Amino acid sequence: MGNRIQLRLPFHLLLLFLFVDFCHVTAKQWDGIIVTESDYQSLKALKHEFIDPKGVLSSWNDTGPAGACSGWAGIKCVNGQVISVQLPWKGLGGRISEKIGQLQSLRRLSLHDNALVGPVPTSLGFLPNLRGVYLFNNRLSGSIPPSIGNCLLLQTLDLSNNQLVGIIPPSIANSTRLYRLNLSFNGVSGSIPISLSQSPSLTFLALQHNNLSGSVPDDWGSVLGNYSSYNLQSLALDHNLLSGNIPSSLSKLTMLEELNLSRNQIVGSIPDNIGNITSIVSLDLSGNNLTGEIPTSFTNLSNLTSFDVSYNNLSGAGWFSTVVNED
């Protein structure tokens, strides 16, 4: 019989070797930081879907000491998990892979000012830690995914200047931390969700240059529990197809500084209580079908520096122009 040599390892050393081998299979490691396999595969999928004529993503590889948590362009990690993807102004084309939904710790997605096409990924709604989405100035198409309403920590959503269509999902307002929403310069249609006018946190709402129709919501400033939408400072609804009257509930927005309802199909008179918004600095109601006179309460608007009611059917506006232009 031939000689046999048996090597018996202590049990604790055997477990160690198995653990090291497991880590090699399930994660990528650079500079002592282990990146989860899920995040690694997600980044690879993103790179595969992007078109990168400038070679910005050349650092996205698994060779050498640099990796997703130390040397990959635009990527920031904490404890081996991707928390930020920031690649604005990089000339990127292609699509945003749905596998971005695997980056469970992602907080910030910034891909603005590129040439990205295709839809906004539905899987963004799978990211519970998402705080900021900056996808403006691209060529994204399709509708806004309602799943974004699942991101309860979302603070900023900017999808402006794309080619988006469909309606504005009411679920967008689910986050009580959302303070900036910009969907301007797209092709979204339908009515403005009441949920936006009742948002407890919005300070900036930009929906201009779309195909929105129906009336301007009349629930601004409605109290929701311990909150109200009094925080709104800028409201831009111009260049749409909005009709109906100017809602009197706008007067509840006591922190409002900018209001633009121009280039719509709004009718009726200007509510007298709009003169109660003493914080307002810029007011544009031009290009509608407004009638009647400018309310005398507008003399209360001591902060008003820009005021436009041209291209309406108003009468007796001369006295107010004199008041506004006084030093």
Coordinates of C-alpha atoms in Angstrom, one line a residue:
M1 CA 0.0 0.0 0.0
G2 CA 1.2 3.5 -0.8
N3 CA 2.0 6.0 1.8
R4 CA -0.8 8.4 2.7
I5 CA -0.3 11.7 4.4
Q6 CA -3.2 13.3 6.2
L7 CA -3.2 16.9 7.2
R8 CA -5.5 17.7 10.1
L9 CA -6.1 21.4 10.8
P10 CA -7.5 22.6 14.0
F11 CA -11.2 23.4 13.7
H12 CA -10.8 27.1 14.3
L13 CA -8.2 27.4 11.4
L14 CA -10.5 25.5 9.1
L15 CA -13.3 27.9 9.8
L16 CA -11.0 30.8 9.1
F17 CA -10.0 29.4 5.7
L18 CA -13.7 28.8 4.8
F19 CA -14.5 32.4 5.9
V20 CA -11.7 33.9 3.7
D21 CA -12.8 31.8 0.8
F22 CA -16.4 32.9 1.3
C23 CA -15.4 36.6 1.3
H24 CA -13.5 36.1 -1.9
V25 CA -16.6 34.7 -3.6
T26 CA -19.2 37.1 -2.2
A27 CA -17.4 40.5 -2.0
K28 CA -14.7 42.6 -3.6
Q29 CA -12.0 44.0 -1.5
W30 CA -9.8 47.0 -2.1
D31 CA -7.5 48.8 0.3
G32 CA -8.8 46.7 3.2
I33 CA -12.5 47.7 2.6
I34 CA -14.9 45.0 1.6
V35 CA -17.5 46.1 -0.9
T36 CA -20.7 44.0 -0.9
E37 CA -21.1 41.8 -3.9
S38 CA -24.6 43.3 -4.5
D39 CA -23.2 46.8 -4.7
Y40 CA -20.3 45.7 -6.9
Q41 CA -22.6 44.0 -9.4
S42 CA -24.9 47.0 -9.4
L43 CA -22.0 49.3 -10.4
K44 CA -20.9 46.9 -13.1
A45 CA -24.4 46.9 -14.5
L46 CA -24.5 50.8 -14.4
K47 CA -21.2 50.9 -16.3
H48 CA -22.5 48.4 -18.9
E49 CA -25.6 50.5 -19.6
F50 CA -23.7 53.8 -19.8
I51 CA -22.1 55.1 -23.0
D52 CA -18.8 56.7 -21.9
P53 CA -17.1 58.5 -24.8
K54 CA -14.7 60.4 -22.6
G55 CA -13.6 57.3 -20.7
V56 CA -14.7 58.8 -17.3
L57 CA -15.5 55.3 -16.1
S58 CA -12.1 53.8 -16.9
S59 CA -11.4 53.6 -13.2
W60 CA -14.4 51.3 -12.7
N61 CA -12.5 48.0 -12.7
D62 CA -11.5 45.3 -10.3
T63 CA -7.8 45.3 -11.0
G64 CA -5.2 47.0 -8.9
P65 CA -5.6 48.4 -5.4
A66 CA -8.3 51.0 -6.3
G67 CA -11.9 50.1 -6.1
A68 CA -15.5 51.3 -5.6
C69 CA -14.7 52.6 -2.2
S70 CA -11.4 54.2 -2.9
G71 CA -10.7 54.9 -6.5
W72 CA -13.8 54.6 -8.7
A73 CA -14.7 58.0 -10.2
G74 CA -17.8 59.5 -8.7
I75 CA -18.4 56.8 -6.1
K76 CA -18.4 57.3 -2.4
C77 CA -18.8 54.5 0.1
V78 CA -19.2 54.1 3.9
N79 CA -18.4 50.7 5.5
G80 CA -18.1 49.1 2.1
Q81 CA -21.5 50.2 0.8
V82 CA -22.1 52.8 -1.9
I83 CA -23.8 55.9 -0.5
S84 CA -23.3 58.3 -3.4
V85 CA -23.0 58.2 -7.2
Q86 CA -22.1 61.6 -8.6
L87 CA -21.2 61.9 -12.2
P88 CA -22.6 65.3 -13.6
W89 CA -21.2 67.0 -16.7
K90 CA -19.4 63.8 -17.8
G91 CA -20.9 63.4 -21.3
L92 CA -22.5 60.1 -20.4
G93 CA -25.1 58.6 -22.7
G94 CA -27.0 55.3 -22.5
R95 CA -29.4 54.4 -19.8
I96 CA -29.6 54.1 -16.0
S97 CA -29.7 50.4 -15.2
E98 CA -32.6 49.1 -13.1
K99 CA -29.9 47.3 -11.0
I100 CA -29.3 50.7 -9.3
G101 CA -32.0 49.4 -6.9
Q102 CA -29.4 47.0 -5.4
L103 CA -27.5 50.0 -3.9
Q104 CA -29.4 49.8 -0.7
S105 CA -27.4 52.4 1.1
L106 CA -27.5 55.0 -1.7
R107 CA -28.3 58.5 -0.5
R108 CA -27.4 60.7 -3.4
L109 CA -27.8 60.1 -7.2
S110 CA -26.4 62.9 -9.3
L111 CA -26.2 62.4 -13.0
H112 CA -27.4 65.8 -14.2
D113 CA -26.2 67.5 -17.4
N114 CA -25.4 64.4 -19.4
A115 CA -27.1 62.8 -22.4
L116 CA -28.9 59.9 -20.7
V117 CA -31.9 58.4 -22.3
G118 CA -34.6 55.9 -21.4
P119 CA -36.8 55.9 -18.3
V120 CA -36.2 56.9 -14.7
P121 CA -35.6 53.6 -13.0
T122 CA -38.6 52.2 -11.1
S123 CA -36.1 50.5 -8.8
L124 CA -35.2 53.9 -7.2
G125 CA -38.2 53.2 -5.0
F126 CA -36.3 50.3 -3.5
L127 CA -33.7 52.6 -2.0
P128 CA -34.9 53.4 1.6
N129 CA -32.0 55.8 2.3
L130 CA -32.3 57.9 -0.8
R131 CA -32.2 61.7 0.0
G132 CA -31.4 63.4 -3.3
V133 CA -32.0 62.6 -6.9
Y134 CA -30.5 65.0 -9.5
L135 CA -31.2 63.9 -13.1
F136 CA -32.0 67.2 -14.7
N137 CA -30.7 68.3 -18.1
N138 CA -30.8 64.9 -19.8
R139 CA -33.0 63.2 -22.4
L140 CA -34.9 60.9 -20.1
S141 CA -38.3 59.7 -21.3
G142 CA -41.3 57.8 -20.1
S143 CA -43.3 58.5 -17.0
I144 CA -42.3 59.4 -13.5
P145 CA -42.3 56.1 -11.5
P146 CA -44.8 56.2 -8.6
S147 CA -42.4 54.0 -6.7
I148 CA -40.4 57.1 -5.8
G149 CA -43.0 57.7 -3.2
N150 CA -41.5 54.8 -1.2
C151 CA -38.4 56.9 -0.5
L152 CA -39.6 58.4 2.7
L153 CA -36.3 60.2 3.4
L154 CA -36.3 61.9 0.0
Q155 CA -35.5 65.6 0.3
T156 CA -34.8 66.7 -3.3
L157 CA -36.1 65.4 -6.6
D158 CA -35.0 67.2 -9.7
L159 CA -36.0 65.7 -13.0
S160 CA -36.3 69.0 -14.9
N161 CA -35.5 69.6 -18.6
N162 CA -36.0 66.0 -19.8
Q163 CA -38.7 64.5 -22.0
L164 CA -40.9 63.0 -19.4
V165 CA -44.6 62.5 -20.0
G166 CA -47.6 61.0 -18.1
I167 CA -49.0 62.3 -14.8
I168 CA -47.3 63.5 -11.6
P169 CA -47.7 60.6 -9.2
P170 CA -49.4 61.8 -6.0
S171 CA -47.2 59.5 -4.0
I172 CA -44.2 61.8 -4.6
A173 CA -45.4 63.8 -1.6
N174 CA -45.2 60.8 0.7
S175 CA -41.9 62.0 2.2
T176 CA -42.4 64.6 5.0
R177 CA -38.9 65.7 4.3
L178 CA -39.3 66.6 0.6
Y179 CA -38.4 70.3 0.4
R180 CA -37.4 70.7 -3.3
L181 CA -39.4 69.3 -6.3
N182 CA -38.5 70.3 -9.8
L183 CA -40.3 68.7 -12.7
S184 CA -40.2 71.7 -15.0
F185 CA -39.5 71.7 -18.8
N186 CA -41.0 68.3 -19.5
G187 CA -44.2 67.0 -21.1
V188 CA -46.1 65.9 -18.0
S189 CA -49.8 66.2 -18.1
G190 CA -52.9 65.8 -16.0
S191 CA -53.8 67.7 -12.9
I192 CA -51.6 68.9 -10.1
P193 CA -51.9 66.4 -7.2
I194 CA -53.6 67.8 -4.1
S195 CA -50.9 66.0 -2.1
L196 CA -48.4 68.5 -3.3
S197 CA -50.4 71.5 -2.2
Q198 CA -50.7 69.8 1.2
S199 CA -47.1 68.9 1.6
P200 CA -45.7 69.7 5.1
S201 CA -42.2 70.3 3.9
L202 CA -42.0 71.7 0.4
T203 CA -40.3 75.0 0.1
F204 CA -39.6 74.9 -3.7
L205 CA -42.1 73.6 -6.3
A206 CA -41.4 74.1 -10.0
L207 CA -43.8 72.6 -12.5
Q208 CA -43.6 75.2 -15.2
H209 CA -43.3 74.5 -19.0
N210 CA -45.4 71.3 -19.0
N211 CA -48.9 70.3 -20.2
L212 CA -50.6 70.3 -16.9
S213 CA -54.4 71.0 -17.0
G214 CA -57.3 71.4 -14.6
S215 CA -57.5 74.0 -11.8
V216 CA -54.8 75.1 -9.5
P217 CA -55.4 73.2 -6.3
D218 CA -57.3 75.1 -3.6
D219 CA -55.8 73.3 -0.6
W220 CA -52.6 75.3 0.0
G221 CA -51.8 75.7 3.6
S222 CA -54.1 72.9 4.7
V223 CA -53.1 71.6 8.1
L224 CA -52.0 67.9 8.2
G225 CA -51.5 66.8 11.8
N226 CA -48.9 69.1 13.3
Y227 CA -47.8 70.3 9.9
S228 CA -48.9 72.8 7.2
S229 CA -47.6 73.9 3.9
Y230 CA -46.7 77.4 5.1
N231 CA -43.1 76.7 4.3
L232 CA -43.5 77.1 0.6
Q233 CA -41.3 79.9 -0.7
S234 CA -41.4 79.5 -4.5
L235 CA -44.3 78.2 -6.6
A236 CA -43.9 78.1 -10.4
L237 CA -46.8 76.8 -12.5
D238 CA -46.4 79.0 -15.6
H239 CA -46.6 77.8 -19.2
N240 CA -49.1 75.1 -18.7
L241 CA -52.8 74.6 -19.6
L242 CA -54.2 75.4 -16.2
S243 CA -57.7 76.8 -16.0
G244 CA -60.2 77.9 -13.4
N245 CA -59.7 80.7 -10.9
I246 CA -56.7 81.7 -8.7
P247 CA -57.3 79.9 -5.5
S248 CA -57.8 82.1 -2.4
S249 CA -56.0 79.5 -0.3
L250 CA -52.7 80.8 -1.7
S251 CA -53.0 83.5 0.9
K252 CA -52.1 81.0 3.6
L253 CA -48.6 80.6 2.1
T254 CA -47.3 83.3 4.4
M255 CA -43.6 82.6 3.5
L256 CA -44.2 82.7 -0.3
E257 CA -41.7 84.9 -2.1
E258 CA -42.2 83.9 -5.7
L259 CA -45.5 83.1 -7.5
N260 CA -45.7 82.5 -11.2
L261 CA -49.0 81.5 -12.8
S262 CA -48.4 83.2 -16.2
R263 CA -49.2 81.8 -19.6
N264 CA -52.1 79.6 -18.6
Q265 CA -55.9 79.8 -19.1
I266 CA -56.8 81.1 -15.7
V267 CA -60.0 83.2 -15.5
G268 CA -61.9 85.3 -13.0
S269 CA -60.7 88.1 -10.7
I270 CA -57.6 88.3 -8.5
P271 CA -58.5 87.3 -4.9
D272 CA -58.3 90.2 -2.5
N273 CA -56.5 88.2 0.1
I274 CA -53.5 87.6 -2.1
G275 CA -52.5 91.0 -0.7
N276 CA -52.0 89.2 2.6
I277 CA -48.9 87.5 1.3
T278 CA -46.6 90.3 2.5
S279 CA -43.5 88.2 2.0
I280 CA -43.9 88.0 -1.8
V281 CA -41.2 89.6 -3.9
S282 CA -42.1 88.4 -7.4
L283 CA -45.7 87.9 -8.8
D284 CA -46.4 87.1 -12.4
L285 CA -50.0 86.6 -13.5
S286 CA -49.5 87.6 -17.1
G287 CA -50.9 85.9 -20.2
N288 CA -54.2 84.6 -18.7
N289 CA -57.9 85.7 -19.0
L290 CA -58.1 87.6 -15.7
T291 CA -60.8 90.3 -15.3
G292 CA -61.8 92.9 -12.8
E293 CA -59.4 95.2 -11.0
I294 CA -56.2 94.7 -9.0
P295 CA -57.2 94.5 -5.4
T296 CA -56.4 97.6 -3.2
S297 CA -55.0 95.1 -0.7
F298 CA -51.9 94.9 -2.9
T299 CA -50.7 98.1 -1.4
N300 CA -49.7 95.8 1.5
L301 CA -47.1 94.1 -0.6
S302 CA -44.1 96.2 0.6
N303 CA -41.6 93.6 -0.6
L304 CA -42.9 93.3 -4.1
T305 CA -40.3 94.2 -6.7
S306 CA -41.5 92.4 -9.8
F307 CA -45.1 92.4 -10.8
D308 CA -46.6 91.5 -14.2
V309 CA -50.3 91.3 -15.0
S310 CA -49.9 92.1 -18.7
Y311 CA -52.0 90.3 -21.4
N312 CA -55.1 90.0 -19.3
N313 CA -58.4 91.9 -19.3
L314 CA -57.8 93.8 -16.1
S315 CA -58.9 97.4 -15.6
G316 CA -57.6 100.2 -13.4
A317 CA -54.1 98.8 -13.0
G318 CA -52.4 102.1 -13.4
W319 CA -52.6 103.2 -9.8
F320 CA -50.9 100.1 -8.6
S321 CA -48.0 100.4 -11.1
T322 CA -47.4 103.9 -9.6
V323 CA -47.3 102.5 -6.1
V324 CA -44.9 99.7 -7.0
N325 CA -42.5 102.0 -8.8
E326 CA -42.3 104.5 -6.0
D327 CA -38.8 104.8 -4.2

